[in-house]
Amino acid sequence: MRESSLQWSLRLGAIAAVLGCAAQVIGGRLVPTGQTGIDQVAVVLVIDGMLVLIALGVALGLAYFAGIRAERDRPADPGPRDVTLSWGGERRDSALAGGIVMFIYWALTTIAAFLFAPRLPGTAGISDFVTQHLIALILFVLFGLGMGALGGRAPAARNLLAEITRRPEAAEGLAEPVDASTPGAGIPAPSPDAP
């Protein structure tokens, strides 16, 4: 992975993590303490859930953008291929960029959830918290790898389309223009050896 791609991934991961932490802290502050009705708790948890889901969507979008940036930073001719690291093909750097963004998002939002999110009475203990967040780590990083690889496809597809639409220079002198006004234009003459 190139240094500029890594820097973009770290910056975008920090932005995603700040948004995720802010959503958890704001949502955690909305949760009522003391004796409250179930209706009030349900409304607050829906608002908290929406904030967290919006932050997660933005984080996945930033993982996609990190994949785009990693693909743009990739050199046009990478040189000889490294046999030991052949997994992932050309989108490896893009996938890693998305994975880094989502790992940073997971790490900082987990710390924020542990430190700032208030616990409702009857919620799970620390072992359940750790288990849930380890499962979230696996899912977030996998989604980040996928979004980064998808993001890397956009510039590659654009470059491929530009290569396809470019007229080859060697074939320019071989083709003769065809005059469509003459009958039989474009039909090759029969060879003298034909029966």
Coordinates of N, CA and C in Angstrom, one line a residue:
M1 N 0.9 -1.2 0.0 CA 0.0 0.0 0.0 C 0.9 1.2 0.0
R2 N 0.6 2.2 -0.9 CA 1.3 3.4 -1.0 C 1.1 4.3 0.3
E3 N 2.1 5.1 0.6 CA 2.0 6.0 1.7 C 0.8 7.0 1.7
S4 N 0.6 7.5 0.5 CA -0.5 8.5 0.3 C -1.9 7.8 0.6
S5 N -2.0 6.5 0.1 CA -3.3 5.8 0.3 C -3.5 5.5 1.8
L6 N -2.4 5.2 2.5 CA -2.5 4.9 3.9 C -2.9 6.2 4.7
Q7 N -2.3 7.3 4.3 CA -2.7 8.6 4.9 C -4.1 8.9 4.7
W8 N -4.6 8.7 3.5 CA -6.0 9.0 3.2 C -6.9 8.0 4.0
S9 N -6.5 6.8 4.2 CA -7.3 5.8 5.0 C -7.3 6.2 6.4
L10 N -6.2 6.7 7.0 CA -6.2 7.1 8.4 C -7.0 8.3 8.6
R11 N -7.0 9.3 7.7 CA -7.8 10.5 7.8 C -9.3 10.2 7.7
L12 N -9.6 9.4 6.7 CA -11.1 9.1 6.6 C -11.5 8.2 7.7
G13 N -10.7 7.3 8.2 CA -11.1 6.5 9.4 C -11.3 7.4 10.6
A14 N -10.4 8.4 10.8 CA -10.6 9.3 11.9 C -11.9 10.1 11.8
I15 N -12.2 10.6 10.6 CA -13.5 11.3 10.4 C -14.7 10.4 10.7
A16 N -14.7 9.2 10.2 CA -15.7 8.2 10.5 C -15.9 7.9 12.0
A17 N -14.7 7.8 12.6 CA -14.7 7.5 14.1 C -15.3 8.6 14.9
V18 N -14.9 9.8 14.5 CA -15.4 11.0 15.2 C -17.0 11.1 15.1
L19 N -17.5 10.9 13.9 CA -18.9 10.9 13.7 C -19.6 9.8 14.5
G20 N -19.0 8.6 14.5 CA -19.6 7.5 15.2 C -19.5 7.7 16.7
C21 N -18.5 8.3 17.2 CA -18.4 8.6 18.7 C -19.4 9.7 19.0
A22 N -19.5 10.7 18.2 CA -20.5 11.7 18.5 C -21.9 11.2 18.5
A23 N -22.2 10.3 17.6 CA -23.5 9.7 17.6 C -23.8 8.9 18.8
Q24 N -22.8 8.1 19.3 CA -23.0 7.3 20.5 C -23.1 8.2 21.7
V25 N -22.3 9.2 21.8 CA -22.3 10.1 23.0 C -23.6 10.9 23.0
I26 N -24.1 11.4 21.9 CA -25.3 12.1 21.9 C -26.5 11.2 22.2
G27 N -26.5 10.0 21.5 CA -27.5 9.1 21.8 C -27.5 8.6 23.2
G28 N -26.3 8.4 23.8 CA -26.2 8.0 25.2 C -26.7 9.0 26.2
R29 N -26.6 10.3 25.8 CA -27.0 11.4 26.7 C -28.6 11.5 26.7
L30 N -29.2 11.0 25.6 CA -30.6 11.0 25.5 C -31.3 10.0 26.3
V31 N -30.6 8.9 26.7 CA -31.2 7.8 27.4 C -31.5 8.3 28.8
P32 N -32.8 8.2 29.2 CA -33.2 8.7 30.6 C -32.6 7.8 31.7
T33 N -32.3 8.5 32.8 CA -31.9 7.7 34.0 C -33.0 7.8 35.0
G34 N -33.1 6.8 35.9 CA -34.1 6.8 36.9 C -35.4 6.1 36.4
Q35 N -36.5 6.4 37.0 CA -37.7 5.8 36.7 C -38.4 6.5 35.5
T36 N -38.5 5.8 34.4 CA -39.2 6.4 33.3 C -40.1 5.3 32.7
G37 N -41.0 5.8 31.8 CA -41.9 4.9 31.2 C -41.3 4.2 30.0
I38 N -41.8 3.1 29.6 CA -41.3 2.3 28.5 C -41.4 3.1 27.1
D39 N -42.4 3.9 27.0 CA -42.6 4.7 25.8 C -41.5 5.7 25.6
Q40 N -41.1 6.3 26.7 CA -40.0 7.3 26.6 C -38.7 6.7 26.3
V41 N -38.4 5.5 26.9 CA -37.2 4.8 26.6 C -37.1 4.3 25.1
A42 N -38.3 3.8 24.6 CA -38.3 3.3 23.3 C -38.1 4.5 22.3
V43 N -38.6 5.6 22.5 CA -38.4 6.8 21.6 C -36.9 7.2 21.6
V44 N -36.3 7.2 22.8 CA -34.9 7.6 22.9 C -34.0 6.6 22.2
L45 N -34.3 5.3 22.4 CA -33.5 4.3 21.8 C -33.6 4.3 20.2
V46 N -34.8 4.6 19.7 CA -35.0 4.7 18.3 C -34.2 5.9 17.7
I47 N -34.2 7.0 18.4 CA -33.4 8.1 18.0 C -31.9 7.8 18.1
D48 N -31.5 7.1 19.2 CA -30.1 6.7 19.3 C -29.7 5.7 18.2
G49 N -30.6 4.8 17.9 CA -30.3 3.8 16.9 C -30.1 4.5 15.5
M50 N -31.0 5.5 15.2 CA -30.9 6.2 14.0 C -29.6 6.9 13.8
L51 N -29.2 7.6 14.9 CA -27.9 8.3 14.9 C -26.7 7.4 14.6
V52 N -26.7 6.2 15.3 CA -25.7 5.2 15.1 C -25.7 4.7 13.7
L53 N -26.9 4.4 13.1 CA -26.9 3.8 11.8 C -26.5 4.9 10.7
I54 N -26.8 6.1 10.9 CA -26.4 7.2 10.0 C -24.9 7.3 10.0
A55 N -24.3 7.2 11.2 CA -22.8 7.3 11.4 C -22.2 6.1 10.7
L56 N -22.8 4.9 10.9 CA -22.3 3.7 10.2 C -22.3 3.8 8.7
G57 N -23.4 4.3 8.2 CA -23.6 4.5 6.7 C -22.5 5.5 6.2
V58 N -22.3 6.6 6.9 CA -21.2 7.5 6.5 C -19.9 6.8 6.5
A59 N -19.6 6.0 7.6 CA -18.3 5.3 7.7 C -18.1 4.4 6.5
L60 N -19.2 3.7 6.1 CA -19.1 2.8 4.9 C -18.8 3.6 3.7
G61 N -19.5 4.7 3.5 CA -19.2 5.6 2.4 C -17.8 6.1 2.4
L62 N -17.2 6.4 3.5 CA -15.8 6.8 3.6 C -14.9 5.7 3.3
A63 N -15.3 4.4 3.6 CA -14.5 3.3 3.2 C -14.5 3.1 1.7
Y64 N -15.6 3.4 1.1 CA -15.7 3.3 -0.4 C -14.8 4.4 -1.0
F65 N -14.9 5.6 -0.4 CA -14.0 6.7 -1.0 C -12.6 6.4 -0.8
A66 N -12.2 5.8 0.3 CA -10.8 5.4 0.6 C -10.3 4.4 -0.5
G67 N -11.2 3.5 -0.9 CA -10.9 2.6 -2.0 C -10.7 3.3 -3.3
I68 N -11.5 4.3 -3.6 CA -11.3 5.1 -4.8 C -9.9 5.8 -4.7
R69 N -9.6 6.4 -3.6 CA -8.3 7.1 -3.5 C -7.1 6.2 -3.6
A70 N -7.2 5.0 -3.1 CA -6.1 4.0 -3.2 C -5.9 3.6 -4.6
E71 N -7.0 3.4 -5.3 CA -6.9 3.0 -6.8 C -6.3 4.1 -7.6
R72 N -6.7 5.4 -7.3 CA -6.1 6.5 -8.0 C -4.6 6.7 -7.7
D73 N -4.2 6.3 -6.5 CA -2.7 6.4 -6.2 C -1.9 5.2 -6.7
R74 N -2.6 4.2 -7.2 CA -1.8 3.0 -7.7 C -1.2 3.4 -9.0
P75 N 0.1 3.0 -9.1 CA 0.8 3.3 -10.4 C 0.2 2.5 -11.6
A76 N 0.3 3.1 -12.8 CA -0.3 2.5 -13.9 C 0.4 1.2 -14.3
D77 N 1.8 1.1 -14.1 CA 2.5 -0.1 -14.3 C 3.2 -0.5 -13.0
P78 N 2.6 -1.5 -12.3 CA 3.1 -1.8 -11.0 C 4.4 -2.6 -11.0
G79 N 4.9 -3.0 -12.2 CA 6.1 -3.7 -12.3 C 5.9 -5.2 -12.0
P80 N 7.0 -5.9 -11.7 CA 6.8 -7.4 -11.5 C 5.9 -7.7 -10.3
R81 N 5.1 -8.7 -10.4 CA 4.2 -9.1 -9.4 C 4.9 -9.8 -8.3
D82 N 4.4 -9.5 -7.1 CA 5.0 -10.2 -5.9 C 4.2 -11.5 -5.7
V83 N 4.9 -12.6 -5.8 CA 4.3 -13.9 -5.8 C 3.8 -14.2 -4.4
T84 N 4.4 -13.8 -3.4 CA 4.0 -14.1 -2.0 C 2.7 -13.4 -1.6
L85 N 2.4 -12.2 -2.2 CA 1.2 -11.5 -1.8 C 0.3 -11.4 -3.0
S86 N -0.1 -12.5 -3.5 CA -0.9 -12.5 -4.7 C -2.4 -12.4 -4.4
W87 N -2.8 -12.5 -3.1 CA -4.3 -12.4 -2.8 C -4.8 -11.0 -3.1
G88 N -6.0 -11.0 -3.6 CA -6.7 -9.7 -3.8 C -6.4 -9.1 -5.2
G89 N -5.4 -9.5 -5.9 CA -5.2 -8.9 -7.2 C -4.9 -7.5 -7.1
E90 N -5.5 -6.8 -8.1 CA -5.3 -5.3 -8.3 C -6.0 -4.5 -7.3
R91 N -7.1 -5.0 -6.7 CA -7.9 -4.3 -5.7 C -7.4 -4.4 -4.3
R92 N -6.3 -5.1 -4.1 CA -5.8 -5.3 -2.7 C -5.6 -4.0 -1.9
D93 N -5.0 -3.0 -2.5 CA -4.8 -1.8 -1.8 C -6.1 -1.0 -1.5
S94 N -7.0 -1.1 -2.4 CA -8.3 -0.5 -2.2 C -9.1 -1.2 -1.1
A95 N -9.0 -2.5 -1.1 CA -9.7 -3.2 0.0 C -9.1 -2.9 1.3
L96 N -7.8 -2.9 1.4 CA -7.1 -2.6 2.7 C -7.4 -1.2 3.1
A97 N -7.5 -0.3 2.2 CA -7.9 1.1 2.6 C -9.2 1.1 3.3
G98 N -10.2 0.5 2.7 CA -11.6 0.4 3.3 C -11.5 -0.3 4.6
G99 N -10.8 -1.4 4.7 CA -10.7 -2.1 6.0 C -10.0 -1.3 7.1
I100 N -9.1 -0.5 6.7 CA -8.4 0.4 7.7 C -9.4 1.4 8.3
V101 N -10.2 2.0 7.3 CA -11.2 3.0 7.8 C -12.2 2.4 8.7
M102 N -12.7 1.2 8.4 CA -13.7 0.6 9.3 C -13.1 0.1 10.6
F103 N -11.8 -0.3 10.6 CA -11.1 -0.7 11.8 C -11.0 0.4 12.8
I104 N -10.6 1.6 12.3 CA -10.5 2.8 13.1 C -11.8 3.2 13.6
Y105 N -12.9 3.1 12.8 CA -14.2 3.4 13.2 C -14.6 2.5 14.4
W106 N -14.4 1.2 14.2 CA -14.8 0.2 15.2 C -14.0 0.5 16.5
A107 N -12.7 0.7 16.4 CA -11.9 0.9 17.6 C -12.4 2.1 18.5
L108 N -12.5 3.2 17.8 CA -12.9 4.4 18.6 C -14.3 4.4 19.0
T109 N -15.2 3.9 18.2 CA -16.6 3.8 18.7 C -16.8 2.8 19.8
T110 N -16.0 1.7 19.8 CA -16.1 0.8 20.9 C -15.6 1.4 22.2
I111 N -14.5 2.2 22.1 CA -14.0 2.9 23.3 C -15.1 3.9 23.8
A112 N -15.7 4.6 22.9 CA -16.7 5.6 23.3 C -17.9 4.9 23.9
A113 N -18.3 3.8 23.3 CA -19.4 3.0 23.9 C -19.1 2.5 25.3
F114 N -17.9 2.1 25.5 CA -17.5 1.6 26.8 C -17.5 2.7 27.9
L115 N -16.9 3.9 27.5 CA -16.7 5.0 28.4 C -18.0 5.8 28.6
F116 N -18.7 6.1 27.6 CA -19.7 7.2 27.7 C -21.1 6.7 27.6
A117 N -21.4 5.6 27.0 CA -22.8 5.1 26.8 C -23.3 4.6 28.1
P118 N -24.4 5.2 28.6 CA -24.9 4.7 29.9 C -25.6 3.3 29.7
R119 N -25.5 2.5 30.7 CA -26.1 1.2 30.7 C -27.5 1.2 31.3
L120 N -28.5 0.7 30.5 CA -29.8 0.6 31.1 C -29.9 -0.6 32.1
P121 N -30.8 -0.5 33.0 CA -30.9 -1.6 34.0 C -31.2 -2.9 33.3
G122 N -30.5 -3.9 33.7 CA -30.8 -5.2 33.1 C -30.1 -5.5 31.8
T123 N -29.1 -4.7 31.4 CA -28.4 -4.9 30.2 C -27.2 -5.9 30.5
A124 N -26.6 -6.3 29.5 CA -25.5 -7.3 29.6 C -24.3 -6.8 30.3
G125 N -23.5 -7.7 30.8 CA -22.2 -7.4 31.5 C -21.1 -7.2 30.5
I126 N -19.9 -7.1 31.1 CA -18.7 -6.7 30.4 C -18.3 -7.9 29.4
S127 N -18.5 -9.1 29.7 CA -18.2 -10.2 28.8 C -19.0 -10.2 27.6
D128 N -20.3 -9.9 27.8 CA -21.2 -9.8 26.6 C -20.9 -8.6 25.8
F129 N -20.5 -7.5 26.4 CA -20.1 -6.3 25.7 C -18.9 -6.6 24.8
V130 N -17.9 -7.3 25.3 CA -16.7 -7.6 24.6 C -17.0 -8.6 23.4
T131 N -17.8 -9.6 23.7 CA -18.2 -10.5 22.6 C -18.9 -9.8 21.5
Q132 N -19.9 -9.0 21.9 CA -20.6 -8.3 20.8 C -19.7 -7.4 20.0
H133 N -18.8 -6.7 20.6 CA -17.9 -5.8 19.9 C -16.8 -6.5 19.1
L134 N -16.5 -7.7 19.5 CA -15.5 -8.5 18.7 C -16.2 -9.0 17.4
I135 N -17.5 -9.4 17.5 CA -18.3 -9.8 16.4 C -18.5 -8.6 15.5
A136 N -18.7 -7.4 16.0 CA -18.8 -6.2 15.3 C -17.5 -5.9 14.5
L137 N -16.4 -6.1 15.2 CA -15.1 -5.9 14.5 C -15.0 -6.7 13.3
I138 N -15.3 -8.0 13.3 CA -15.2 -8.9 12.2 C -16.1 -8.4 11.0
L139 N -17.4 -8.0 11.4 CA -18.3 -7.6 10.4 C -17.9 -6.2 9.8
F140 N -17.5 -5.3 10.6 CA -17.1 -4.0 10.1 C -15.9 -4.1 9.2
V141 N -14.9 -4.8 9.6 CA -13.7 -4.9 8.7 C -14.1 -5.6 7.4
L142 N -14.9 -6.7 7.5 CA -15.3 -7.3 6.2 C -16.1 -6.4 5.3
F143 N -17.0 -5.7 5.9 CA -17.7 -4.7 5.1 C -16.8 -3.6 4.6
G144 N -15.8 -3.2 5.4 CA -14.9 -2.2 4.9 C -14.0 -2.7 3.8
L145 N -13.6 -3.9 3.9 CA -12.8 -4.5 2.8 C -13.6 -4.5 1.5
G146 N -14.9 -4.9 1.6 CA -15.7 -5.0 0.5 C -16.0 -3.6 -0.1
M147 N -16.3 -2.7 0.7 CA -16.6 -1.3 0.2 C -15.3 -0.7 -0.4
G148 N -14.2 -0.9 0.2 CA -12.9 -0.4 -0.4 C -12.7 -1.0 -1.8
A149 N -12.9 -2.3 -1.9 CA -12.7 -3.0 -3.2 C -13.7 -2.5 -4.2
L150 N -14.9 -2.3 -3.8 CA -15.9 -1.7 -4.7 C -15.5 -0.3 -5.2
G151 N -15.0 0.5 -4.2 CA -14.6 1.8 -4.6 C -13.4 1.8 -5.5
G152 N -12.5 0.8 -5.4 CA -11.4 0.7 -6.3 C -11.8 0.4 -7.7
R153 N -13.0 -0.2 -7.9 CA -13.4 -0.6 -9.3 C -13.8 0.6 -10.1
A154 N -14.2 1.7 -9.5 CA -14.7 2.9 -10.3 C -13.6 3.5 -11.2
P155 N -12.4 3.9 -10.6 CA -11.3 4.4 -11.4 C -10.8 3.4 -12.4
A156 N -10.7 2.1 -11.9 CA -10.2 1.1 -12.8 C -11.1 0.9 -14.1
A157 N -12.4 1.0 -13.8 CA -13.4 0.8 -14.9 C -13.2 2.0 -15.9
R158 N -13.0 3.2 -15.3 CA -12.9 4.4 -16.1 C -11.6 4.3 -17.0
N159 N -10.5 3.8 -16.4 CA -9.3 3.7 -17.1 C -9.4 2.6 -18.2
L160 N -10.1 1.5 -17.9 CA -10.3 0.5 -18.9 C -11.2 1.0 -20.1
L161 N -12.2 1.8 -19.8 CA -13.1 2.3 -20.8 C -12.3 3.3 -21.7
A162 N -11.4 4.1 -21.1 CA -10.5 5.0 -21.9 C -9.6 4.2 -22.8
E163 N -9.1 3.1 -22.3 CA -8.2 2.3 -23.1 C -8.9 1.7 -24.3
I164 N -10.2 1.2 -24.1 CA -11.0 0.6 -25.1 C -11.3 1.6 -26.2
T165 N -11.7 2.8 -25.8 CA -12.2 3.8 -26.7 C -11.1 4.5 -27.5
R166 N -9.8 4.4 -27.0 CA -8.7 4.9 -27.7 C -8.4 4.1 -29.0
R167 N -8.3 4.8 -30.1 CA -8.0 4.1 -31.4 C -6.5 3.7 -31.4
P168 N -6.2 2.5 -31.7 CA -4.8 2.1 -31.8 C -4.1 2.8 -32.9
E169 N -2.9 3.3 -32.6 CA -2.1 4.1 -33.5 C -1.6 3.2 -34.7
A170 N -1.3 2.0 -34.4 CA -0.7 1.1 -35.4 C -1.8 0.8 -36.5
A171 N -3.0 0.7 -36.1 CA -4.1 0.3 -37.1 C -4.6 1.5 -37.9
E172 N -4.2 2.7 -37.6 CA -4.7 3.9 -38.4 C -4.3 3.8 -39.8
G173 N -3.1 3.5 -40.2 CA -2.6 3.5 -41.6 C -3.2 2.3 -42.3
L174 N -3.7 1.2 -41.7 CA -4.1 0.0 -42.4 C -5.6 0.2 -42.9
A175 N -6.4 0.9 -42.2 CA -7.8 1.0 -42.6 C -7.9 2.1 -43.7
E176 N -8.7 1.8 -44.7 CA -9.0 2.8 -45.7 C -10.4 3.3 -45.5
P177 N -10.7 4.6 -45.7 CA -12.0 5.1 -45.6 C -12.9 4.4 -46.6
V178 N -14.2 4.2 -46.2 CA -15.1 3.6 -47.1 C -16.1 4.6 -47.5
D179 N -16.3 4.7 -48.8 CA -17.3 5.7 -49.4 C -18.6 5.0 -49.5
A180 N -19.6 5.4 -48.7 CA -20.9 4.7 -48.6 C -21.8 5.0 -49.8
S181 N -21.4 6.0 -50.7 CA -22.3 6.3 -51.8 C -22.1 5.4 -53.0
T182 N -21.0 4.7 -53.1 CA -20.8 3.8 -54.2 C -21.4 2.4 -53.9
P183 N -22.0 1.8 -54.9 CA -22.5 0.4 -54.6 C -21.4 -0.6 -54.3
G184 N -21.7 -1.4 -53.4 CA -20.7 -2.5 -53.0 C -19.6 -2.0 -52.2
A185 N -19.7 -0.8 -51.6 CA -18.6 -0.2 -50.8 C -18.5 -1.0 -49.5
G186 N -17.2 -1.3 -49.2 CA -16.9 -2.1 -48.0 C -16.9 -3.6 -48.2
I187 N -17.3 -4.0 -49.4 CA -17.3 -5.5 -49.7 C -16.0 -5.8 -50.4
P188 N -15.3 -6.7 -49.8 CA -14.0 -7.0 -50.5 C -14.1 -7.7 -51.8
A189 N -13.2 -7.4 -52.7 CA -13.2 -8.0 -54.0 C -12.9 -9.5 -53.9
P190 N -13.5 -10.3 -54.8 CA -13.2 -11.8 -54.7 C -11.8 -12.0 -55.2
S191 N -11.2 -13.0 -54.6 CA -9.8 -13.3 -54.9 C -9.8 -14.2 -56.2
P192 N -8.8 -14.0 -57.0 CA -8.7 -14.8 -58.3 C -8.7 -16.3 -58.1
D193 N -8.3 -16.8 -57.0 CA -8.2 -18.2 -56.7 C -9.5 -18.8 -56.3
A194 N -10.5 -17.9 -56.1 CA -11.8 -18.5 -55.6 C -12.5 -19.2 -56.7
P195 N -13.2 -20.3 -56.4 CA -13.9 -21.1 -57.5 C -15.2 -20.5 -57.9

